[in-house]
Coordinates of C-alpha atoms in Angstrom, one line a residue:
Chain A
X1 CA -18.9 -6.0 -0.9
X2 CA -15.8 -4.1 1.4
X3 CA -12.9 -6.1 -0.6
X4 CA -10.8 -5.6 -3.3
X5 CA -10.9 -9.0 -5.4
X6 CA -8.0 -10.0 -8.0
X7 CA -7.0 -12.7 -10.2
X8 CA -4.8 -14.6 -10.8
X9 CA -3.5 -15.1 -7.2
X10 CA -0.5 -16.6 -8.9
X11 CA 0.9 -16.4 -12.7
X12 CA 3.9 -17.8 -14.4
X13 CA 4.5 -16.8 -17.6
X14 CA 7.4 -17.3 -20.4
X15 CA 9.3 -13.7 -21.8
X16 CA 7.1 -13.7 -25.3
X17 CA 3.8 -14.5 -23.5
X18 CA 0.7 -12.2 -23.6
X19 CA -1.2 -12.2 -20.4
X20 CA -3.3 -9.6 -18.1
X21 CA -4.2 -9.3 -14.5
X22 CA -7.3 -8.4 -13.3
X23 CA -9.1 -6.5 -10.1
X24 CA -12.3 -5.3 -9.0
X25 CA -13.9 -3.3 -6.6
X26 CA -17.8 -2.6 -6.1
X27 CA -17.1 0.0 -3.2
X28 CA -17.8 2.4 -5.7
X29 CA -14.7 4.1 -5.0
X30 CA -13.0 6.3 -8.0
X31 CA -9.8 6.3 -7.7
X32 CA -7.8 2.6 -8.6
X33 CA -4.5 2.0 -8.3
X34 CA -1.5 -0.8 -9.4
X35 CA 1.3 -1.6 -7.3
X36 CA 4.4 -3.5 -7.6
X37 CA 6.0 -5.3 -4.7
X38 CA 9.0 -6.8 -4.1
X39 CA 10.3 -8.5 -1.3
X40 CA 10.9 -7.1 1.9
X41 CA 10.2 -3.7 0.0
X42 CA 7.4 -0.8 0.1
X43 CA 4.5 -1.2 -2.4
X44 CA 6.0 1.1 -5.8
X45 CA 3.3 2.7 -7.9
X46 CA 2.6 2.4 -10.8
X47 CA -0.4 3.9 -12.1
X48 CA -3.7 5.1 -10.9
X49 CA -6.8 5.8 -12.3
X50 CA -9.0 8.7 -11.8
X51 CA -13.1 8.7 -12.6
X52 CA -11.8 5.8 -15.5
X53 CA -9.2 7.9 -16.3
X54 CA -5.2 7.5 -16.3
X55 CA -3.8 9.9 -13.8
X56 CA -0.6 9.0 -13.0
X57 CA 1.8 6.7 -14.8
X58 CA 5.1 6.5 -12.6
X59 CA 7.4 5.8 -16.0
X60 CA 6.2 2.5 -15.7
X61 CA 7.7 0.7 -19.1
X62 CA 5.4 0.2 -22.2
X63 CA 5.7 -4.0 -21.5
X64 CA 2.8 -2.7 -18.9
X65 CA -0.3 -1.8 -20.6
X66 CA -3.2 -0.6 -18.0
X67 CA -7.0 -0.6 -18.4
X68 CA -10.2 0.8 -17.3
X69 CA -13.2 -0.6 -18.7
X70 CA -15.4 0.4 -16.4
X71 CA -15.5 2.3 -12.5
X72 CA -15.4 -1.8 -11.3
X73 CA -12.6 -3.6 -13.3
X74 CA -8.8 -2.0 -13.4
X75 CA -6.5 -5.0 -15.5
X76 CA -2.9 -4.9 -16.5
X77 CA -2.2 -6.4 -19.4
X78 CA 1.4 -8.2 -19.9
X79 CA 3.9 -8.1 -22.6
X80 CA 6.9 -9.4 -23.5
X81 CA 8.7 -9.0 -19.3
X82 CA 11.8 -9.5 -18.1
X83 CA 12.8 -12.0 -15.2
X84 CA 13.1 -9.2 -12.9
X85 CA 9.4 -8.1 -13.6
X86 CA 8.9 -10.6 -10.9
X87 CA 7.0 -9.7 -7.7
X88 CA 3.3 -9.4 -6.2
X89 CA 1.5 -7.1 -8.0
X90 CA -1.0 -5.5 -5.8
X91 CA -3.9 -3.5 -6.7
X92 CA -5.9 -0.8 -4.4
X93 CA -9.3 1.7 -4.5
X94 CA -10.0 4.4 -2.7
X95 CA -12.9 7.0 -2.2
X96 CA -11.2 10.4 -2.0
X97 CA -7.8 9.6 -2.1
X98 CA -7.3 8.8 1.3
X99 CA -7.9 5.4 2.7
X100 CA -6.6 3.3 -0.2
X101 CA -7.5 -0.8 0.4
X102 CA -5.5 -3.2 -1.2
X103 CA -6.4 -6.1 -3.2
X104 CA -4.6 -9.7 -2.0
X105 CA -2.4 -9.7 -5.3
X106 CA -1.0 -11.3 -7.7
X107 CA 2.3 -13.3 -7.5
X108 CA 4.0 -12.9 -10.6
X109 CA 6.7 -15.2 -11.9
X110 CA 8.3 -14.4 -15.2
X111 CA 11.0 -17.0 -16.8
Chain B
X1 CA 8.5 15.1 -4.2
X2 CA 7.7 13.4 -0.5
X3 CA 10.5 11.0 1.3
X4 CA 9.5 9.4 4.4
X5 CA 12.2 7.6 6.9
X6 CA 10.8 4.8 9.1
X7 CA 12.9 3.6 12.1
X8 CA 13.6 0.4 13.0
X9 CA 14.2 -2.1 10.1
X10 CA 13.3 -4.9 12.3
X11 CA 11.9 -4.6 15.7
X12 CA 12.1 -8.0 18.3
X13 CA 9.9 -7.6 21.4
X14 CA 8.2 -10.2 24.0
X15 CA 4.6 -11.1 24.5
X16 CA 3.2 -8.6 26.0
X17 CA 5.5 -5.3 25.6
X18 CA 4.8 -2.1 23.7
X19 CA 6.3 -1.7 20.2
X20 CA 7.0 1.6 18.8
X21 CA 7.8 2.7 15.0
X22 CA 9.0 6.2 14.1
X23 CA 8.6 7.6 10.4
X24 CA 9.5 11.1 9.1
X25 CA 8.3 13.1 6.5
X26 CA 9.6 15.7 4.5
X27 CA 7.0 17.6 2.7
X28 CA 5.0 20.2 4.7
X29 CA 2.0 19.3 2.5
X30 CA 1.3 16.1 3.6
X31 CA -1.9 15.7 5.6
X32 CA -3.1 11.9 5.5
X33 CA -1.1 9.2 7.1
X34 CA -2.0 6.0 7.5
X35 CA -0.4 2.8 8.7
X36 CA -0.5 -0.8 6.8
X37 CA 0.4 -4.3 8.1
X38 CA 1.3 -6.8 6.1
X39 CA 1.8 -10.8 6.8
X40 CA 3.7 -12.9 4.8
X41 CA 2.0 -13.5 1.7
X42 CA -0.8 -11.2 2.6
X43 CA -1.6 -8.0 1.5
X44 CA -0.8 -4.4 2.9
X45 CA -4.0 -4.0 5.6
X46 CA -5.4 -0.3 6.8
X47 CA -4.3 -0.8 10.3
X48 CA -4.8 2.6 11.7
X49 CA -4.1 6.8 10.1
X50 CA -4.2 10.2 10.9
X51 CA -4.8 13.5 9.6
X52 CA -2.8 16.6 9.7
X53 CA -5.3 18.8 12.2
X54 CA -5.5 15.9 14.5
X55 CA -2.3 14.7 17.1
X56 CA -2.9 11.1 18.5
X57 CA -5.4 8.5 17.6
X58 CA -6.5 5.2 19.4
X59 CA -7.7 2.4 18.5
X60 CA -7.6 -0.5 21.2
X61 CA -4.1 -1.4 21.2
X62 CA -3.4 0.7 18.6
X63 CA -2.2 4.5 18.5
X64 CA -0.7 7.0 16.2
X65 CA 1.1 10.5 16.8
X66 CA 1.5 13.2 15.1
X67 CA 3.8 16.1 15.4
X68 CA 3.5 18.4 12.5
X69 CA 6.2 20.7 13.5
X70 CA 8.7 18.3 13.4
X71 CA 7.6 16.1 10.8
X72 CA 6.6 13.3 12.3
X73 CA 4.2 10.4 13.8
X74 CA 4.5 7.0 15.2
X75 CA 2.9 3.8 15.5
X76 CA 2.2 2.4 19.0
X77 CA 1.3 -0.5 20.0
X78 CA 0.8 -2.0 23.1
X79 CA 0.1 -5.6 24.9
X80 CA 1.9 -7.0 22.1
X81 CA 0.8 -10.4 20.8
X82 CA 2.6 -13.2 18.1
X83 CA -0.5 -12.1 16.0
X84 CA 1.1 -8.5 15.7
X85 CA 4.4 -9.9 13.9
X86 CA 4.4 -8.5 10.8
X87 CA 5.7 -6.0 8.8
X88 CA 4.5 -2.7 9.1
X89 CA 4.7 0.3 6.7
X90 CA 4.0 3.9 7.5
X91 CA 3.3 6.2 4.8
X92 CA 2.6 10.3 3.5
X93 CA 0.4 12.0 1.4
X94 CA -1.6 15.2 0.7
X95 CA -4.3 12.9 -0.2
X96 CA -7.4 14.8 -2.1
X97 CA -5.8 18.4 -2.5
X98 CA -6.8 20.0 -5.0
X99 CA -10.1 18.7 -6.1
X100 CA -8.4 15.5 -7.2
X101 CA -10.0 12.0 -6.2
X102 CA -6.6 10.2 -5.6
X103 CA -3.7 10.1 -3.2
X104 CA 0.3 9.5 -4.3
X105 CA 1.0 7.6 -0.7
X106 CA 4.9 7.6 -0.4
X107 CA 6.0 4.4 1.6
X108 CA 8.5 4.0 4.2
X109 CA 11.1 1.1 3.8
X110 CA 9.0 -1.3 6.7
X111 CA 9.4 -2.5 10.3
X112 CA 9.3 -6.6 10.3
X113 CA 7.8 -6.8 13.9
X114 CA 8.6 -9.9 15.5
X115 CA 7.0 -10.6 18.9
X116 CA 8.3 -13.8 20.9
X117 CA 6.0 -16.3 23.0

């Protein structure tokens, strides 16, 4: 398996709803990443994950909540967003830091 | 912290012609740059990178330059097709310094690539 895999490919949720996004990667790479995009703009960071571990959070509001379970699975769990938490959330692996590969995302809409 | 400048915004060619993107970076540091395609509604794709102690790479119609003295590299592409409209974002990092097992790539703002028929 080369791919990054994540689901939903597209959520809508209300401003009290609870939900999570998910992605996986059996490239064994060690390094995972989450991404928000929006249009027409760069990828922003968000947070990565080293060895299972949380590595870099980029101030990324508490409303995001990210997860390792396992060297496979990254998720992001949802609370509580704003409208303008809206975008494709994108989520990448990499071996050694370098060559990061990019999941096909997930198109959030928050009302 | 890294800043890279990527020049054009948008980029309008015909079938056939070369394309050329420019992006600058600022920290000395950096040693990993790759370049990313993205269709609409697709996700960012691994077209093509480079490495600090290497100056051009090929890859069919593909190439990327590097000039570490001044700070920067470009994309080239040549024999342009309508399958090579996209946007396109260069990026910089110092990758796996240090021991760690993750790279903090810093984007630039993205060439939409159009070529024409």
């Amino acid at each position: 398996d080369t791919e990054v895999t994540q689901t939903p490919k597209h959520l809508v949720m209300g401003m009290t709803n609870k939900k999570s996004l998910k992605c996986e990667q059996h490239m064994g790479h060690r390094a995972m990443y989450w991404y928000k995009q929006k249009a027409k703009k760069p990828p922003e960071l968000m947070f990565v994950y080293s060895y299972e571990k949380l590595s870099i959070n980029e101030s990324v509001p508490s409303r995001f909540s990210p997860e390792c379970p396992n060297s496979s699975l990254l998720n992001l769990h949802l609370h509580a967003l704003q409208p303008e938490d809206s975008a494709l959330y994108l989520c990448a692996s990499s071996r050694q830091g370098n060559e990061q590969f990019f999941g096909p995302g997930t198109r959030l809409t928050v009302l | 912290g890294e800043n890279v400048e990527q020049h054009p915004s948008t980029l309008s060619v015909q079938e056939g012609d070369s394309a050329v993107i420019k992006c600058t970076y600022s920290d000395s540091a950096s040693n990993y740059f790759p370049w990313y395609k993205q269709e609409l509604g697709k996700r960012p794709q691994l077209i093509i990178d480079i490495r600090s102690n290497v100056g051009e790479k090929k890859d069919q119609r593909i190439a990327v330059t590097l000039n570490k003295t001044a700070k920067h590299f470009s994309l080239h592409i040549t024999e342009t097709q309508p399958e090579d409209s996209a946007v396109y974002f260069c990026a910089a990092t110092y990758g796996s310094a240090g021991g760690t097992s993750y790279g903090k790539l810093t984007f630039g703002q993205g060439t939409i690539l159009t070529v024409h028929p």
